């Protein structure tokens, strides 16, 4: 069974912006072009090894902050400021990684498959937190009944795969109102990321009260796992 790899919430990367994302010990420069399309490349410039997430996006290219080497959305170097009339060699390129957006989350590779009734719901990114806790501990916390105490009655947990799951109201004859989806990230260096998304029926937007309730529950998980809860 393929296990999903979440990298960030969809709203973590704006147009013409680059951020650092991690998949275990792999560093990724995650960026959007002016049309909003996502791209993911190795995070080191081949020239001097500068981390590319410190760089910038301009004219739909990822640019290194150190010497300005510029790479297109295929990872190919297209411009070297020190040699403006020179066409860079085809051997100068960045490794690319496949990424997709689904359910308010950015995934490395393919997103997990959700049941049809869950996939049809509206998703709204809530927040991400990064914890100094093992992935196994975070899995247990996010599937614990205590997480369902976010102000919505009769929430029931269902796993999607080892690193993702959702909470939705149990089938008691009523129309489901509020739920949530979470995606866990092995962020390397002993860190685990939790990316939380609010779920609502397709015709309804998540209320501010529900977003706040989910955010508060996530903060409680963070405090508990990091040993700060009273």
Short mmCIF file of C-alpha atoms in Angstrom, two decimals:
data_model
loop_
_atom_site.label_atom_id
_atom_site.label_comp_id
_atom_site.label_asym_id
_atom_site.label_seq_id
_atom_site.Cartn_x
_atom_site.Cartn_y
_atom_site.Cartn_z
CA UNK A 1 0.00 0.00 0.00
CA UNK A 2 1.35 3.41 -1.03
CA UNK A 3 1.61 5.87 1.86
CA UNK A 4 0.88 9.52 1.13
CA UNK A 5 3.52 12.22 1.60
CA UNK A 6 2.12 15.61 2.53
CA UNK A 7 4.38 18.61 2.02
CA UNK A 8 2.27 21.63 3.00
CA UNK A 9 -1.20 23.14 2.95
CA UNK A 10 -2.28 24.60 -0.37
CA UNK A 11 -2.33 28.13 1.02
CA UNK A 12 1.28 27.89 2.23
CA UNK A 13 2.64 28.80 -1.21
CA UNK A 14 1.38 31.89 -3.00
CA UNK A 15 1.92 32.80 -6.64
CA UNK A 16 5.55 33.82 -7.36
CA UNK A 17 6.72 32.44 -4.02
CA UNK A 18 9.12 29.65 -3.03
CA UNK A 19 9.21 27.81 0.30
CA UNK A 20 11.14 24.95 1.87
CA UNK A 21 9.35 21.62 2.09
CA UNK A 22 10.67 18.34 3.45
CA UNK A 23 9.93 14.71 2.75
CA UNK A 24 11.89 12.92 5.46
CA UNK A 25 15.52 14.03 4.90
CA UNK A 26 14.84 15.30 1.36
CA UNK A 27 14.76 19.08 1.02
CA UNK A 28 12.51 20.49 -1.70
CA UNK A 29 12.16 23.98 -3.12
CA UNK A 30 8.39 24.25 -3.57
CA UNK A 31 7.19 27.17 -5.68
CA UNK A 32 4.33 28.59 -7.74
CA UNK A 33 4.56 30.43 -11.01
CA UNK A 34 2.42 33.45 -11.92
CA UNK A 35 -0.44 31.20 -13.07
CA UNK A 36 -0.53 29.41 -9.71
CA UNK A 37 0.95 26.14 -10.98
CA UNK A 38 3.07 24.28 -8.44
CA UNK A 39 6.62 23.11 -9.08
CA UNK A 40 9.06 21.20 -6.91
CA UNK A 41 12.83 21.00 -7.35
CA UNK A 42 15.92 19.96 -5.49
CA UNK A 43 16.77 22.64 -2.97
CA UNK A 44 20.42 23.15 -3.91
CA UNK A 45 21.70 25.22 -6.82
CA UNK A 46 24.22 23.12 -8.84
CA UNK A 47 26.56 26.10 -9.02
CA UNK A 48 27.57 26.70 -5.39
CA UNK A 49 25.05 24.63 -3.46
CA UNK A 50 22.98 27.58 -2.23
CA UNK A 51 19.57 26.56 -0.90
CA UNK A 52 17.04 27.63 -3.49
CA UNK A 53 14.21 28.31 -1.06
CA UNK A 54 16.17 31.43 -0.10
CA UNK A 55 15.80 32.56 -3.70
CA UNK A 56 12.89 34.12 -5.58
CA UNK A 57 10.46 33.50 -8.42
CA UNK A 58 10.49 35.93 -11.31
CA UNK A 59 9.14 35.55 -14.86
CA UNK A 60 7.96 32.04 -13.99
CA UNK A 61 11.47 30.90 -13.14
CA UNK A 62 13.14 29.91 -9.88
CA UNK A 63 16.19 32.06 -9.23
CA UNK A 64 19.11 31.40 -6.91
CA UNK A 65 19.79 34.21 -4.46
CA UNK A 66 23.59 33.78 -4.57
CA UNK A 67 24.54 34.33 -8.22
CA UNK A 68 21.11 34.58 -9.82
CA UNK A 69 21.15 31.39 -11.86
CA UNK A 70 17.63 30.98 -13.22
CA UNK A 71 15.71 27.70 -13.73
CA UNK A 72 12.47 27.04 -15.63
CA UNK A 73 9.60 24.82 -14.54
CA UNK A 74 11.36 21.78 -15.98
CA UNK A 75 14.41 22.44 -13.83
CA UNK A 76 16.56 23.54 -16.75
CA UNK A 77 18.98 26.42 -16.24
CA UNK A 78 18.00 29.20 -18.63
CA UNK A 79 20.04 32.22 -17.60
CA UNK A 80 23.34 33.02 -15.86
CA UNK A 81 23.68 36.74 -15.03
CA UNK A 82 27.49 36.64 -15.18
CA UNK A 83 27.25 35.45 -18.80
CA UNK A 84 24.08 37.08 -20.14
CA UNK A 85 24.76 36.23 -23.80
CA UNK A 86 25.61 32.61 -23.10
CA UNK A 87 23.06 29.80 -23.43
CA UNK A 88 23.51 27.55 -20.40
CA UNK A 89 24.49 23.96 -21.06
CA UNK A 90 21.73 21.36 -21.04
CA UNK A 91 23.59 19.48 -18.32
CA UNK A 92 22.84 22.26 -15.82
CA UNK A 93 19.47 21.39 -14.36
CA UNK A 94 17.59 20.75 -11.13
CA UNK A 95 16.02 17.46 -10.16
CA UNK A 96 12.24 17.80 -10.28
CA UNK A 97 9.63 16.12 -8.09
CA UNK A 98 6.03 15.43 -8.96
CA UNK A 99 3.54 17.26 -6.73
CA UNK A 100 -0.24 17.50 -6.74
CA UNK A 101 -2.85 19.50 -4.85
CA UNK A 102 -5.95 17.84 -3.47
CA UNK A 103 -8.26 18.40 -0.48
CA UNK A 104 -6.40 21.59 0.50
CA UNK A 105 -3.04 19.79 0.79
CA UNK A 106 0.07 19.66 -1.40
CA UNK A 107 1.31 16.08 -1.83
CA UNK A 108 4.58 14.69 -3.12
CA UNK A 109 3.49 12.25 -5.80
CA UNK A 110 -0.16 11.29 -5.89
CA UNK A 111 -2.68 12.21 -3.18
CA UNK A 112 -4.45 9.40 -1.34
CA UNK A 113 -7.81 8.22 -2.61
CA UNK A 114 -10.76 9.32 -0.48
CA UNK A 115 -14.22 7.77 -0.32
CA UNK A 116 -16.48 9.49 -2.84
CA UNK A 117 -18.63 11.25 -0.23
CA UNK A 118 -15.54 12.69 1.47
CA UNK A 119 -13.83 13.75 -1.76
CA UNK A 120 -17.01 15.65 -2.71
CA UNK A 121 -16.85 17.84 0.41
CA UNK A 122 -15.49 21.37 0.41
CA UNK A 123 -12.01 21.69 1.91
CA UNK A 124 -10.54 24.69 3.69
CA UNK A 125 -6.94 24.69 5.00
CA UNK A 126 -6.83 25.43 8.73
CA UNK A 127 -3.19 25.42 9.82
CA UNK A 128 0.01 23.41 9.96
CA UNK A 129 2.14 22.67 12.99
CA UNK A 130 5.54 20.99 13.27
CA UNK A 131 6.26 18.95 16.37
CA UNK A 132 9.35 17.47 17.97
CA UNK A 133 7.60 14.11 18.15
CA UNK A 134 7.78 10.77 16.38
CA UNK A 135 5.42 10.06 13.52
CA UNK A 136 3.95 7.11 15.44
CA UNK A 137 3.08 9.34 18.40
CA UNK A 138 1.41 11.91 16.18
CA UNK A 139 -0.60 9.23 14.37
CA UNK A 140 -1.95 8.02 17.69
CA UNK A 141 -2.84 11.53 18.84
CA UNK A 142 -4.68 12.44 15.64
CA UNK A 143 -6.77 9.27 15.72
CA UNK A 144 -7.52 9.48 19.46
CA UNK A 145 -11.16 10.07 20.54
CA UNK A 146 -9.95 13.11 22.47
CA UNK A 147 -9.38 14.92 19.16
CA UNK A 148 -13.10 14.64 18.39
CA UNK A 149 -13.90 17.02 21.24
CA UNK A 150 -13.64 20.03 18.95
CA UNK A 151 -17.23 21.05 19.54
CA UNK A 152 -18.93 18.76 17.03
CA UNK A 153 -20.88 15.76 18.32
CA UNK A 154 -20.61 12.17 17.07
CA UNK A 155 -17.40 12.55 15.11
CA UNK A 156 -15.89 9.26 13.99
CA UNK A 157 -12.35 8.64 12.81
CA UNK A 158 -11.38 6.86 9.61
CA UNK A 159 -7.85 6.24 8.33
CA UNK A 160 -6.98 6.90 4.70
CA UNK A 161 -3.50 5.44 5.00
CA UNK A 162 -0.74 5.47 7.64
CA UNK A 163 -0.17 9.21 7.27
CA UNK A 164 -3.65 10.62 6.73
CA UNK A 165 -7.21 10.32 7.96
CA UNK A 166 -10.41 12.21 8.60
CA UNK A 167 -13.08 12.87 11.21
CA UNK A 168 -16.73 13.08 10.16
CA UNK A 169 -20.07 12.89 11.97
CA UNK A 170 -21.43 9.36 12.32
CA UNK A 171 -24.40 8.41 10.19
CA UNK A 172 -27.33 9.10 12.48
CA UNK A 173 -29.80 10.19 9.81
CA UNK A 174 -28.72 13.83 9.77
CA UNK A 175 -26.87 15.66 7.03
CA UNK A 176 -23.18 15.84 7.89
CA UNK A 177 -22.16 19.35 8.88
CA UNK A 178 -18.52 19.67 9.86
CA UNK A 179 -15.52 17.42 9.75
CA UNK A 180 -11.80 17.58 9.14
CA UNK A 181 -8.99 15.88 7.28
CA UNK A 182 -5.40 15.64 8.46
CA UNK A 183 -2.19 14.76 6.65
CA UNK A 184 1.04 13.91 8.47
CA UNK A 185 4.50 14.76 7.21
CA UNK A 186 7.85 13.23 8.08
CA UNK A 187 9.67 16.56 8.12
CA UNK A 188 13.09 15.16 8.97
CA UNK A 189 15.39 16.08 11.85
CA UNK A 190 12.99 14.44 14.32
CA UNK A 191 10.07 16.66 13.28
CA UNK A 192 6.55 15.64 12.27
CA UNK A 193 4.19 18.01 10.50
CA UNK A 194 0.41 17.99 10.87
CA UNK A 195 -1.59 19.66 8.11
CA UNK A 196 -5.22 20.17 9.08
CA UNK A 197 -8.11 20.88 6.69
CA UNK A 198 -11.74 21.65 7.54
CA UNK A 199 -14.38 19.67 5.64
CA UNK A 200 -17.91 20.90 5.01
CA UNK A 201 -20.71 19.94 2.60
CA UNK A 202 -19.96 21.16 -0.93
CA UNK A 203 -22.55 23.94 -0.72
CA UNK A 204 -21.38 25.29 2.65
CA UNK A 205 -18.30 27.21 3.73
CA UNK A 206 -16.53 26.43 6.98
CA UNK A 207 -17.68 28.80 9.71
CA UNK A 208 -15.12 30.87 11.61
CA UNK A 209 -16.21 29.06 14.81
CA UNK A 210 -15.42 25.65 13.30
CA UNK A 211 -12.06 26.79 11.98
CA UNK A 212 -11.19 28.18 15.40
CA UNK A 213 -12.31 24.98 17.13
CA UNK A 214 -10.11 22.85 14.88
CA UNK A 215 -7.16 25.17 15.30
CA UNK A 216 -7.56 25.02 19.08
CA UNK A 217 -7.69 21.22 19.06
CA UNK A 218 -4.54 21.08 16.98
CA UNK A 219 -2.81 23.36 19.46
CA UNK A 220 -3.81 21.01 22.28
CA UNK A 221 -2.28 18.10 20.38
CA UNK A 222 0.91 20.10 19.97
CA UNK A 223 1.08 21.01 23.65
CA UNK A 224 0.41 17.44 24.75
CA UNK A 225 2.97 15.84 22.48
CA UNK A 226 5.65 18.35 23.29
CA UNK A 227 5.05 17.89 27.02
CA UNK A 228 3.80 21.42 27.63
CA UNK A 229 0.22 20.65 28.61
CA UNK A 230 -0.66 21.11 32.25
#
